[in-house]
Tab-separated table of C-alpha atoms in Angstrom:
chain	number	residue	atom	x	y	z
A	1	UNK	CA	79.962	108.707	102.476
A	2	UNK	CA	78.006	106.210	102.487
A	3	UNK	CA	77.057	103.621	98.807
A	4	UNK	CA	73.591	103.171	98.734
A	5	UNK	CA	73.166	100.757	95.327
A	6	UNK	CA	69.466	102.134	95.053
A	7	UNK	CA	69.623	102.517	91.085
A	8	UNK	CA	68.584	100.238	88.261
A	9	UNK	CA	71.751	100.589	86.620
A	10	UNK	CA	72.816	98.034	84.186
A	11	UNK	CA	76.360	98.264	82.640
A	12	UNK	CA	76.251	97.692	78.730
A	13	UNK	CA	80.162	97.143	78.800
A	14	UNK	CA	82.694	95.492	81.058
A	15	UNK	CA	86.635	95.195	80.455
A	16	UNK	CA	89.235	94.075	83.131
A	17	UNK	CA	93.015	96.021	82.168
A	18	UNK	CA	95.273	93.607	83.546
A	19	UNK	CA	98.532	95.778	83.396
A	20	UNK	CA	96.563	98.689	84.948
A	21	UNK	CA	94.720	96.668	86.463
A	22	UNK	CA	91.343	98.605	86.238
A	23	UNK	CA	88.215	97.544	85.549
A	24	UNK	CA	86.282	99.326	83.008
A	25	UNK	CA	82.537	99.804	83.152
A	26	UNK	CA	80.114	101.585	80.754
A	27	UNK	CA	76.441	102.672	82.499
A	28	UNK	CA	74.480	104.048	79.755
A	29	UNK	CA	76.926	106.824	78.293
A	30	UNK	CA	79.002	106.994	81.163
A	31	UNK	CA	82.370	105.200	81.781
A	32	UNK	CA	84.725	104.676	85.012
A	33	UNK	CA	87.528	103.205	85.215
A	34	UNK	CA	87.929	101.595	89.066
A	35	UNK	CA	91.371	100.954	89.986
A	36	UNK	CA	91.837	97.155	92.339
A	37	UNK	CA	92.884	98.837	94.901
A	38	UNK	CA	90.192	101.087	95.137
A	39	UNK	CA	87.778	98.226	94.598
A	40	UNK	CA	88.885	96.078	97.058
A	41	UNK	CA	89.203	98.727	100.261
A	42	UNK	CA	85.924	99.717	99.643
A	43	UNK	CA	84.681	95.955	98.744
A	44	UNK	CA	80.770	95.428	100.195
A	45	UNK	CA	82.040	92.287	101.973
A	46	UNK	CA	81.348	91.901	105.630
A	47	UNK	CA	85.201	91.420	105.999
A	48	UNK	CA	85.404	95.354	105.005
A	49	UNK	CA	82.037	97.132	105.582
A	50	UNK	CA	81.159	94.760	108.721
A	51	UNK	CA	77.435	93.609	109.753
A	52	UNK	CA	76.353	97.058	110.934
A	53	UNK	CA	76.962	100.549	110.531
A	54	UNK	CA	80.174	101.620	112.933
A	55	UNK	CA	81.488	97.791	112.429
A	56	UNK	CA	83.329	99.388	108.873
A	57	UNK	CA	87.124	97.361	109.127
A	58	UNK	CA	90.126	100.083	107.545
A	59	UNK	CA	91.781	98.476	104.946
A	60	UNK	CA	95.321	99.253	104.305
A	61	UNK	CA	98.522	97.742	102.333
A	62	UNK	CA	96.165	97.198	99.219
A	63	UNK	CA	98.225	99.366	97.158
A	64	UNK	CA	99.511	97.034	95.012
A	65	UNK	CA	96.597	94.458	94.848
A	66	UNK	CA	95.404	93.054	91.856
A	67	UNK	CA	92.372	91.555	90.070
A	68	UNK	CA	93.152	88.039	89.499
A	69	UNK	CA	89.103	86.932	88.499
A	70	UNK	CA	85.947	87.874	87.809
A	71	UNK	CA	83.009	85.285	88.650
A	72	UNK	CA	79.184	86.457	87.149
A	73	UNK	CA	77.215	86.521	90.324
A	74	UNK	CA	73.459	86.085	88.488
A	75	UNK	CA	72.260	88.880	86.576
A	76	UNK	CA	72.732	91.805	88.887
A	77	UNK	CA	76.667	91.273	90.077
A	78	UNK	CA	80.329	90.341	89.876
A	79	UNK	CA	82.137	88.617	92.390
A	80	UNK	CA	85.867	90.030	92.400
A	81	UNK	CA	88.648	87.705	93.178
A	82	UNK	CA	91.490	89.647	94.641
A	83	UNK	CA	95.651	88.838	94.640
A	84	UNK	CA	95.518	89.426	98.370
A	85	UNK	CA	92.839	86.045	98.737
A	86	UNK	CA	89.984	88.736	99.648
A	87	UNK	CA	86.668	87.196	96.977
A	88	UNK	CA	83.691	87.632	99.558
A	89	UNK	CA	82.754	90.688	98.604
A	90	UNK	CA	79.415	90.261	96.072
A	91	UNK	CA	79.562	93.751	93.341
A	92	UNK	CA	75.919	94.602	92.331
A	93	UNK	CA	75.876	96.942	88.943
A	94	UNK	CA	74.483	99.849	91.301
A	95	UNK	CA	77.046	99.549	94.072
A	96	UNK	CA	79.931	99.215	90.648
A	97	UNK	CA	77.583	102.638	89.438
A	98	UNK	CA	77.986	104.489	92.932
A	99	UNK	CA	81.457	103.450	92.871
A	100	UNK	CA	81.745	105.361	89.962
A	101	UNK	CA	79.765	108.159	90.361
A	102	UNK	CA	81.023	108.925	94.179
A	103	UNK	CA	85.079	107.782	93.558
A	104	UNK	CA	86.665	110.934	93.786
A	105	UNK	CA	84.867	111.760	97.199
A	106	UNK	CA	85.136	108.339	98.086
A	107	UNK	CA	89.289	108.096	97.613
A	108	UNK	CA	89.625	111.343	99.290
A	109	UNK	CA	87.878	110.014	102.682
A	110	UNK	CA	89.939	106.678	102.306
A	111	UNK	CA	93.087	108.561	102.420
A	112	UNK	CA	92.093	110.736	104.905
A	113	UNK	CA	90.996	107.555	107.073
A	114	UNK	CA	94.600	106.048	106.280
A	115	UNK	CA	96.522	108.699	107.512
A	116	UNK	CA	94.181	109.492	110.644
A	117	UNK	CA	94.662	105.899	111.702
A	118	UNK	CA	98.893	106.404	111.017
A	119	UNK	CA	98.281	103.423	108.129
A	120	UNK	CA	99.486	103.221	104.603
A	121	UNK	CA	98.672	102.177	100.801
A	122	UNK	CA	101.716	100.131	100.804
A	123	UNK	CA	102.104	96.667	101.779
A	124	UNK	CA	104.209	96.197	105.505
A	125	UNK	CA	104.558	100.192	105.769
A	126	UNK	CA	103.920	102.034	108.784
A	127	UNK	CA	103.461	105.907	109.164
A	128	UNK	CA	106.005	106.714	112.266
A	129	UNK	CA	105.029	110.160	113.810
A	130	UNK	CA	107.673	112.566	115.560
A	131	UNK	CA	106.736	114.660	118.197
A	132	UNK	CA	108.576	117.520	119.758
């Protein structure tokens, strides 16, 4: 799937949980709650999405990242600042909305990815494969 950020969405309400470490975000009526880890594998930096479609860079071993800041990014964005050093990826309120809207969907193609490519959520973990 793929985030397009085309709406004029403005969030009226934003809360970091530090020991669930989610971030909270209200859009008109609507609220999502956006784990870290989910945040920052499908981050809109180049390190993650590339400079061109097919470029896209798996991320994997984020399980247990955090959100250790938040930097405003003008009036349209958030600049995440991850526990794993990743903070080049630039949030705009309708790539946070489309996160929200699209995260089930989203998380169920990330894990899919994951275990196509034999990788894991946790941190130095690899899947090992039998065959008969």
């Amino acid at each position: 799937m793929t985030i397009q950020g085309d709406n004029n969405k403005t969030p009226s309400k934003i809360k970091l949980h530090k020991q669930s470490q989610q971030l909270e975000l209200h859009f008109d009526g609507e609220q999502f709650l956006l784990p870290a880890e989910f945040l920052r594998v499908h981050s809109p930096s180049a390190e993650v999405k590339g400079h061109g479609p097919g470029q896209e860079v798996l991320q994997f071993g984020k399980k247990d990242v955090a959100i250790n800041g938040i930097e405003r990014a003008g009036n349209y964005a958030l600049k995440l600042i991850f526990s794993d050093g990743h903070d080049s990826g630039i949030f705009t309120w309708s790539y946070f909305y489309d996160l929200g809207k699209n995260q089930t969907q989203l998380w169920s193609e990330y894990l899919q990815k994951l275990h196509a490519a034999g990788k894991s959520r946790e941190k130095d973990t690899s899947v090992v494969k039998f065959i008969n």
